[in-house]
PDB file of C-alpha atoms in Angstrom:
ATOM      1  CA  GLN A   9      71.655 -66.427  33.619  1.00  0.00           C
ATOM      2  CA  LYS A  10      70.067 -63.882  31.343  1.00  0.00           C
ATOM      3  CA  GLU A  11      70.670 -60.380  32.633  1.00  0.00           C
ATOM      4  CA  VAL A  12      69.893 -56.737  32.029  1.00  0.00           C
ATOM      5  CA  GLU A  13      72.412 -54.275  33.451  1.00  0.00           C
ATOM      6  CA  GLN A  14      71.937 -50.622  34.312  1.00  0.00           C
ATOM      7  CA  ASN A  15      73.954 -48.107  36.288  1.00  0.00           C
ATOM      8  CA  SER A  16      71.968 -47.412  39.453  1.00  0.00           C
ATOM      9  CA  GLY A  17      72.910 -43.729  39.555  1.00  0.00           C
ATOM     10  CA  PRO A  18      71.831 -41.271  40.648  1.00  0.00           C
ATOM     11  CA  LEU A  19      72.353 -39.492  37.364  1.00  0.00           C
ATOM     12  CA  SER A  20      72.101 -35.777  38.008  1.00  0.00           C
ATOM     13  CA  VAL A  21      71.425 -33.379  35.116  1.00  0.00           C
ATOM     14  CA  PRO A  22      70.453 -29.695  35.136  1.00  0.00           C
ATOM     15  CA  GLU A  23      67.042 -28.625  33.907  1.00  0.00           C
ATOM     16  CA  GLY A  24      67.016 -28.249  30.132  1.00  0.00           C
ATOM     17  CA  ALA A  25      69.940 -30.623  29.552  1.00  0.00           C
ATOM     18  CA  ILE A  26      69.923 -34.012  27.821  1.00  0.00           C
ATOM     19  CA  ALA A  27      69.797 -37.057  30.098  1.00  0.00           C
ATOM     20  CA  SER A  28      71.345 -40.240  28.713  1.00  0.00           C
ATOM     21  CA  LEU A  29      70.401 -43.555  30.277  1.00  0.00           C
ATOM     22  CA  ASN A  30      72.099 -46.784  29.265  1.00  0.00           C
ATOM     23  CA  CYS A  31      71.344 -50.499  29.432  1.00  0.00           C
ATOM     24  CA  THR A  32      73.132 -53.650  28.312  1.00  0.00           C
ATOM     25  CA  TYR A  33      71.667 -57.127  28.015  1.00  0.00           C
ATOM     26  CA  SER A  34      73.161 -60.574  27.875  1.00  0.00           C
ATOM     27  CA  ASP A  35      70.962 -62.485  25.415  1.00  0.00           C
ATOM     28  CA  ARG A  36      71.982 -61.803  21.821  1.00  0.00           C
ATOM     29  CA  GLY A  37      68.674 -63.220  20.567  1.00  0.00           C
ATOM     30  CA  SER A  38      66.558 -60.596  22.361  1.00  0.00           C
ATOM     31  CA  GLN A  39      63.992 -58.920  20.110  1.00  0.00           C
ATOM     32  CA  SER A  40      61.901 -56.450  22.118  1.00  0.00           C
ATOM     33  CA  PHE A  41      63.124 -53.668  24.377  1.00  0.00           C
ATOM     34  CA  PHE A  42      61.269 -51.312  26.680  1.00  0.00           C
ATOM     35  CA  TRP A  43      61.846 -48.328  28.914  1.00  0.00           C
ATOM     36  CA  TYR A  44      59.656 -47.804  31.962  1.00  0.00           C
ATOM     37  CA  ARG A  45      59.538 -44.783  34.251  1.00  0.00           C
ATOM     38  CA  GLN A  46      58.841 -45.351  37.934  1.00  0.00           C
ATOM     39  CA  TYR A  47      58.191 -42.525  40.350  1.00  0.00           C
ATOM     40  CA  SER A  48      58.932 -43.205  44.004  1.00  0.00           C
ATOM     41  CA  GLY A  49      56.177 -45.305  45.558  1.00  0.00           C
ATOM     42  CA  LYS A  50      54.401 -45.794  42.230  1.00  0.00           C
ATOM     43  CA  SER A  51      54.194 -48.553  39.645  1.00  0.00           C
ATOM     44  CA  PRO A  52      56.279 -48.668  36.444  1.00  0.00           C
ATOM     45  CA  GLU A  53      54.833 -46.842  33.444  1.00  0.00           C
ATOM     46  CA  LEU A  54      55.755 -47.761  29.877  1.00  0.00           C
ATOM     47  CA  ILE A  55      57.298 -44.808  28.022  1.00  0.00           C
ATOM     48  CA  MET A  56      59.116 -46.335  25.033  1.00  0.00           C
ATOM     49  CA  SER A  57      59.399 -49.574  23.122  1.00  0.00           C
ATOM     50  CA  ILE A  58      61.934 -50.368  20.390  1.00  0.00           C
ATOM     51  CA  TYR A  59      62.362 -53.424  18.203  1.00  0.00           C
ATOM     52  CA  SER A  60      64.818 -52.500  15.408  1.00  0.00           C
ATOM     53  CA  ASN A  61      68.357 -51.178  15.358  1.00  0.00           C
ATOM     54  CA  GLY A  62      68.561 -47.410  15.281  1.00  0.00           C
ATOM     55  CA  ASP A  63      66.648 -44.584  16.881  1.00  0.00           C
ATOM     56  CA  LYS A  64      62.995 -44.172  17.763  1.00  0.00           C
ATOM     57  CA  GLU A  65      61.730 -40.765  18.800  1.00  0.00           C
ATOM     58  CA  ASP A  66      58.593 -39.886  20.764  1.00  0.00           C
ATOM     59  CA  GLY A  67      58.367 -36.291  21.901  1.00  0.00           C
ATOM     60  CA  ARG A  68      61.318 -35.510  24.167  1.00  0.00           C
ATOM     61  CA  PHE A  69      62.286 -39.186  24.389  1.00  0.00           C
ATOM     62  CA  THR A  70      64.559 -41.085  22.006  1.00  0.00           C
ATOM     63  CA  ALA A  71      65.306 -44.780  22.370  1.00  0.00           C
ATOM     64  CA  GLN A  72      68.411 -46.154  20.671  1.00  0.00           C
ATOM     65  CA  LEU A  73      69.095 -49.824  19.982  1.00  0.00           C
ATOM     66  CA  ASN A  74      72.310 -51.516  18.879  1.00  0.00           C
ATOM     67  CA  LYS A  75      71.799 -55.275  18.784  1.00  0.00           C
ATOM     68  CA  ALA A  76      75.380 -55.997  17.718  1.00  0.00           C
ATOM     69  CA  SER A  77      76.655 -54.315  20.881  1.00  0.00           C
ATOM     70  CA  GLN A  78      73.680 -55.560  22.951  1.00  0.00           C
ATOM     71  CA  TYR A  79      73.041 -52.029  24.075  1.00  0.00           C
ATOM     72  CA  VAL A  80      69.904 -49.929  24.404  1.00  0.00           C
ATOM     73  CA  SER A  81      69.708 -46.343  25.592  1.00  0.00           C
ATOM     74  CA  LEU A  82      67.157 -43.653  26.374  1.00  0.00           C
ATOM     75  CA  LEU A  83      67.763 -39.966  25.747  1.00  0.00           C
ATOM     76  CA  ILE A  84      65.574 -37.357  27.403  1.00  0.00           C
ATOM     77  CA  ARG A  85      65.879 -33.932  25.811  1.00  0.00           C
ATOM     78  CA  ASP A  86      65.082 -30.672  27.620  1.00  0.00           C
ATOM     79  CA  SER A  87      64.989 -32.512  30.942  1.00  0.00           C
ATOM     80  CA  GLN A  88      62.409 -31.254  33.429  1.00  0.00           C
ATOM     81  CA  PRO A  89      62.194 -31.703  37.217  1.00  0.00           C
ATOM     82  CA  SER A  90      59.124 -33.864  36.567  1.00  0.00           C
ATOM     83  CA  ASP A  91      61.426 -36.330  34.760  1.00  0.00           C
ATOM     84  CA  SER A  92      63.101 -37.131  38.093  1.00  0.00           C
ATOM     85  CA  ALA A  93      62.327 -40.816  38.571  1.00  0.00           C
ATOM     86  CA  THR A  94      63.854 -44.256  38.249  1.00  0.00           C
ATOM     87  CA  TYR A  95      64.065 -45.555  34.682  1.00  0.00           C
ATOM     88  CA  LEU A  96      63.825 -49.298  34.178  1.00  0.00           C
ATOM     89  CA  CYS A  97      65.153 -51.070  31.108  1.00  0.00           C
ATOM     90  CA  ALA A  98      63.255 -54.258  30.218  1.00  0.00           C
ATOM     91  CA  VAL A  99      64.094 -56.883  27.610  1.00  0.00           C
ATOM     92  CA  ASN A 100      62.161 -59.792  26.191  1.00  0.00           C
ATOM     93  CA  MET A 101      64.734 -62.549  25.897  1.00  0.00           C
ATOM     94  CA  GLY A 102      62.545 -65.012  24.061  1.00  0.00           C
ATOM     95  CA  GLY A 103      60.677 -67.980  25.433  1.00  0.00           C
ATOM     96  CA  THR A 104      56.992 -68.129  26.132  1.00  0.00           C
ATOM     97  CA  ALA A 105      54.526 -65.551  27.406  1.00  0.00           C
ATOM     98  CA  SER A 106      56.419 -62.403  26.366  1.00  0.00           C
ATOM     99  CA  LYS A 107      58.191 -62.370  29.728  1.00  0.00           C
ATOM    100  CA  LEU A 108      60.337 -59.344  30.455  1.00  0.00           C
ATOM    101  CA  THR A 109      63.635 -59.263  32.329  1.00  0.00           C
ATOM    102  CA  PHE A 110      64.165 -55.942  34.087  1.00  0.00           C
ATOM    103  CA  GLY A 111      67.289 -54.072  35.001  1.00  0.00           C
ATOM    104  CA  THR A 112      67.594 -52.634  38.490  1.00  0.00           C
ATOM    105  CA  GLY A 113      66.933 -49.130  37.183  1.00  0.00           C
ATOM    106  CA  THR A 114      68.770 -45.820  36.967  1.00  0.00           C
ATOM    107  CA  ARG A 115      67.662 -43.018  39.251  1.00  0.00           C
ATOM    108  CA  LEU A 116      67.548 -39.679  37.415  1.00  0.00           C
ATOM    109  CA  GLN A 117      67.606 -36.363  39.257  1.00  0.00           C
ATOM    110  CA  VAL A 118      66.884 -33.197  37.289  1.00  0.00           C
ATOM    111  CA  THR A 119      68.129 -30.178  39.194  1.00  0.00           C
ATOM    112  CA  LEU A 120      66.867 -26.589  38.950  1.00  0.00           C
TER     113      LEU A 120
ATOM    114  CA  ASN B  11      38.858 -48.901  31.484  1.00  0.00           C
ATOM    115  CA  ALA B  12      40.323 -49.416  34.947  1.00  0.00           C
ATOM    116  CA  GLY B  13      43.364 -51.276  33.544  1.00  0.00           C
ATOM    117  CA  VAL B  14      45.007 -53.541  36.130  1.00  0.00           C
ATOM    118  CA  THR B  15      43.587 -53.326  39.640  1.00  0.00           C
ATOM    119  CA  GLN B  16      45.385 -54.689  42.681  1.00  0.00           C
ATOM    120  CA  THR B  17      44.098 -55.038  46.212  1.00  0.00           C
ATOM    121  CA  PRO B  18      45.007 -54.428  48.947  1.00  0.00           C
ATOM    122  CA  LYS B  19      47.463 -51.525  48.592  1.00  0.00           C
ATOM    123  CA  PHE B  20      49.097 -52.167  51.954  1.00  0.00           C
ATOM    124  CA  ARG B  21      49.155 -55.135  54.314  1.00  0.00           C
ATOM    125  CA  ILE B  22      51.033 -56.183  57.411  1.00  0.00           C
ATOM    126  CA  LEU B  23      51.179 -59.918  58.061  1.00  0.00           C
ATOM    127  CA  LYS B  24      52.540 -61.867  60.970  1.00  0.00           C
ATOM    128  CA  ILE B  25      54.996 -64.685  60.333  1.00  0.00           C
ATOM    129  CA  GLY B  26      53.121 -67.845  59.409  1.00  0.00           C
ATOM    130  CA  GLN B  27      49.934 -66.118  58.295  1.00  0.00           C
ATOM    131  CA  SER B  28      48.543 -66.521  54.796  1.00  0.00           C
ATOM    132  CA  MET B  29      46.908 -64.077  52.419  1.00  0.00           C
ATOM    133  CA  THR B  30      45.813 -63.597  48.842  1.00  0.00           C
ATOM    134  CA  LEU B  31      46.807 -60.613  46.746  1.00  0.00           C
ATOM    135  CA  GLN B  32      44.097 -59.852  44.233  1.00  0.00           C
ATOM    136  CA  CYS B  33      44.694 -58.768  40.635  1.00  0.00           C
ATOM    137  CA  THR B  34      42.105 -58.138  37.959  1.00  0.00           C
ATOM    138  CA  GLN B  35      42.345 -56.604  34.495  1.00  0.00           C
ATOM    139  CA  ASP B  36      39.631 -55.391  32.138  1.00  0.00           C
ATOM    140  CA  MET B  37      41.672 -55.193  28.912  1.00  0.00           C
ATOM    141  CA  ASN B  38      41.056 -58.810  27.826  1.00  0.00           C
ATOM    142  CA  HIS B  39      44.786 -59.514  27.957  1.00  0.00           C
ATOM    143  CA  ASN B  40      45.755 -63.155  27.785  1.00  0.00           C
ATOM    144  CA  TYR B  41      49.095 -62.782  29.546  1.00  0.00           C
ATOM    145  CA  MET B  42      49.379 -61.891  33.212  1.00  0.00           C
ATOM    146  CA  TYR B  43      52.332 -61.728  35.568  1.00  0.00           C
ATOM    147  CA  TRP B  44      53.306 -61.306  39.202  1.00  0.00           C
ATOM    148  CA  TYR B  45      56.552 -59.550  40.091  1.00  0.00           C
ATOM    149  CA  ARG B  46      58.104 -58.557  43.370  1.00  0.00           C
ATOM    150  CA  GLN B  47      60.322 -55.519  43.735  1.00  0.00           C
ATOM    151  CA  ASP B  48      62.885 -55.249  46.495  1.00  0.00           C
ATOM    152  CA  PRO B  49      65.063 -52.139  46.988  1.00  0.00           C
ATOM    153  CA  GLY B  50      68.064 -52.217  44.643  1.00  0.00           C
ATOM    154  CA  MET B  51      67.090 -55.636  43.308  1.00  0.00           C
ATOM    155  CA  GLY B  52      64.810 -54.788  40.432  1.00  0.00           C
ATOM    156  CA  LEU B  53      61.645 -56.635  39.476  1.00  0.00           C
ATOM    157  CA  LYS B  54      61.715 -60.415  39.817  1.00  0.00           C
ATOM    158  CA  LEU B  55      59.124 -62.642  38.128  1.00  0.00           C
ATOM    159  CA  ILE B  56      57.213 -64.871  40.553  1.00  0.00           C
ATOM    160  CA  TYR B  57      54.553 -66.518  38.351  1.00  0.00           C
ATOM    161  CA  TYR B  58      52.944 -65.913  35.013  1.00  0.00           C
ATOM    162  CA  SER B  59      49.963 -67.087  33.000  1.00  0.00           C
ATOM    163  CA  VAL B  60      49.276 -67.254  29.266  1.00  0.00           C
ATOM    164  CA  GLY B  61      45.537 -67.758  29.663  1.00  0.00           C
ATOM    165  CA  ALA B  62      42.764 -69.090  31.833  1.00  0.00           C
ATOM    166  CA  GLY B  63      43.757 -72.401  33.394  1.00  0.00           C
ATOM    167  CA  ILE B  64      47.456 -72.070  32.483  1.00  0.00           C
ATOM    168  CA  THR B  65      50.103 -70.903  34.937  1.00  0.00           C
ATOM    169  CA  ASP B  66      53.842 -71.366  35.250  1.00  0.00           C
ATOM    170  CA  LYS B  67      56.682 -70.552  37.606  1.00  0.00           C
ATOM    171  CA  GLY B  68      58.953 -67.591  37.138  1.00  0.00           C
ATOM    172  CA  GLU B  69      62.321 -66.839  38.677  1.00  0.00           C
ATOM    173  CA  VAL B  70      61.298 -66.732  42.382  1.00  0.00           C
ATOM    174  CA  PRO B  71      58.165 -68.909  42.913  1.00  0.00           C
ATOM    175  CA  ASN B  72      58.966 -70.464  46.296  1.00  0.00           C
ATOM    176  CA  GLY B  73      56.422 -69.595  48.983  1.00  0.00           C
ATOM    177  CA  TYR B  74      53.778 -68.498  46.480  1.00  0.00           C
ATOM    178  CA  ASN B  75      50.938 -69.991  44.499  1.00  0.00           C
ATOM    179  CA  VAL B  76      48.655 -68.696  41.769  1.00  0.00           C
ATOM    180  CA  SER B  77      45.501 -69.628  39.913  1.00  0.00           C
ATOM    181  CA  ARG B  78      43.870 -68.335  36.755  1.00  0.00           C
ATOM    182  CA  SER B  79      40.249 -69.389  36.523  1.00  0.00           C
ATOM    183  CA  THR B  80      39.202 -66.469  34.295  1.00  0.00           C
ATOM    184  CA  THR B  81      40.930 -64.184  31.803  1.00  0.00           C
ATOM    185  CA  GLU B  82      40.392 -61.235  34.138  1.00  0.00           C
ATOM    186  CA  ASP B  83      41.668 -62.512  37.481  1.00  0.00           C
ATOM    187  CA  PHE B  84      45.107 -63.701  38.585  1.00  0.00           C
ATOM    188  CA  PRO B  85      45.360 -63.908  42.390  1.00  0.00           C
ATOM    189  CA  LEU B  86      48.658 -64.569  44.185  1.00  0.00           C
ATOM    190  CA  ARG B  87      48.548 -66.676  47.339  1.00  0.00           C
ATOM    191  CA  LEU B  88      51.154 -66.444  50.088  1.00  0.00           C
ATOM    192  CA  GLU B  89      51.208 -69.423  52.410  1.00  0.00           C
ATOM    193  CA  LEU B  90      53.079 -69.311  55.725  1.00  0.00           C
ATOM    194  CA  ALA B  91      54.400 -65.769  55.333  1.00  0.00           C
ATOM    195  CA  ALA B  92      58.078 -65.186  56.095  1.00  0.00           C
ATOM    196  CA  PRO B  93      60.038 -61.925  56.601  1.00  0.00           C
ATOM    197  CA  SER B  94      61.808 -62.613  53.273  1.00  0.00           C
ATOM    198  CA  GLN B  95      58.469 -62.016  51.546  1.00  0.00           C
ATOM    199  CA  THR B  96      58.413 -58.395  52.680  1.00  0.00           C
ATOM    200  CA  SER B  97      58.334 -56.587  49.350  1.00  0.00           C
ATOM    201  CA  VAL B  98      56.258 -54.602  46.902  1.00  0.00           C
ATOM    202  CA  TYR B  99      54.221 -56.869  44.639  1.00  0.00           C
ATOM    203  CA  PHE B 100      53.159 -55.827  41.160  1.00  0.00           C
ATOM    204  CA  CYS B 101      50.680 -57.529  38.909  1.00  0.00           C
ATOM    205  CA  ALA B 102      50.939 -56.828  35.180  1.00  0.00           C
ATOM    206  CA  SER B 103      49.179 -57.832  32.001  1.00  0.00           C
ATOM    207  CA  SER B 104      50.024 -57.871  28.301  1.00  0.00           C
ATOM    208  CA  PRO B 105      48.235 -58.672  25.047  1.00  0.00           C
ATOM    209  CA  GLY B 106      51.282 -60.692  24.026  1.00  0.00           C
ATOM    210  CA  THR B 107      53.026 -60.421  20.689  1.00  0.00           C
ATOM    211  CA  GLY B 108      52.188 -58.249  17.710  1.00  0.00           C
ATOM    212  CA  SER B 109      53.583 -58.037  14.217  1.00  0.00           C
ATOM    213  CA  ARG B 110      56.632 -56.078  15.326  1.00  0.00           C
ATOM    214  CA  GLY B 111      57.362 -57.830  18.582  1.00  0.00           C
ATOM    215  CA  ASN B 112      56.161 -58.110  22.113  1.00  0.00           C
ATOM    216  CA  TYR B 113      53.834 -55.597  23.597  1.00  0.00           C
ATOM    217  CA  GLY B 114      54.882 -54.092  26.893  1.00  0.00           C
ATOM    218  CA  TYR B 115      53.161 -54.600  30.202  1.00  0.00           C
ATOM    219  CA  THR B 116      50.501 -52.587  31.950  1.00  0.00           C
ATOM    220  CA  PHE B 117      51.168 -52.648  35.678  1.00  0.00           C
ATOM    221  CA  GLY B 118      48.804 -52.438  38.599  1.00  0.00           C
ATOM    222  CA  SER B 119      49.452 -49.939  41.377  1.00  0.00           C
ATOM    223  CA  GLY B 120      51.133 -52.516  43.614  1.00  0.00           C
ATOM    224  CA  THR B 121      50.720 -54.047  47.051  1.00  0.00           C
ATOM    225  CA  ARG B 122      53.206 -53.133  49.766  1.00  0.00           C
ATOM    226  CA  LEU B 123      53.505 -56.146  52.067  1.00  0.00           C
ATOM    227  CA  THR B 124      55.353 -56.257  55.370  1.00  0.00           C
ATOM    228  CA  VAL B 125      55.831 -59.532  57.254  1.00  0.00           C
ATOM    229  CA  VAL B 126      56.683 -59.120  60.937  1.00  0.00           C
TER     230      VAL B 126
END
């Protein structure tokens, strides 16, 4: 079964620190990778997509992809209390309809 | 643009009742999806559609049915509700694949369903 694995957390970081969220996936042929942020009681919101090995930066967020190790990560710099949420890793593992397989999410807590 | 709109936001059903969860999108996306989210279990794909008139089963389709008569609408039907269908249901849409890879999803706000 094709899987996406994440540590459920909670990951607790102080305000201003770097939060590092990790994800591994089982299908070596996967091509598209996404990070979603989900606040409690709300729907997931797309924050980053990455398709090639290496880093992709967008503001305080950096996504990192290593296809050889089947590993994707999200770094959040200068973490703010408003970043406290659950972060979902999602992977397109091929097939039709651009279907995404989601990890169970990592809960991030940014403390004052 | 409203994006992806789901109704209702909350619903309590009795065991054995039926209902339809509505989903509509105004982004002209061909691909639409229904997921359920249970605590600690992540999002599981129920059904998906690649265009009007075309639907297919996802990972957890039992107890559900869908239709796609237009590009905009993708309703999810629950027949004979069971307590195991208590969950949060999300509809999502996507334009599909671009030159670099797949586009991500836009999600609706969700429907919280309780079956008692």
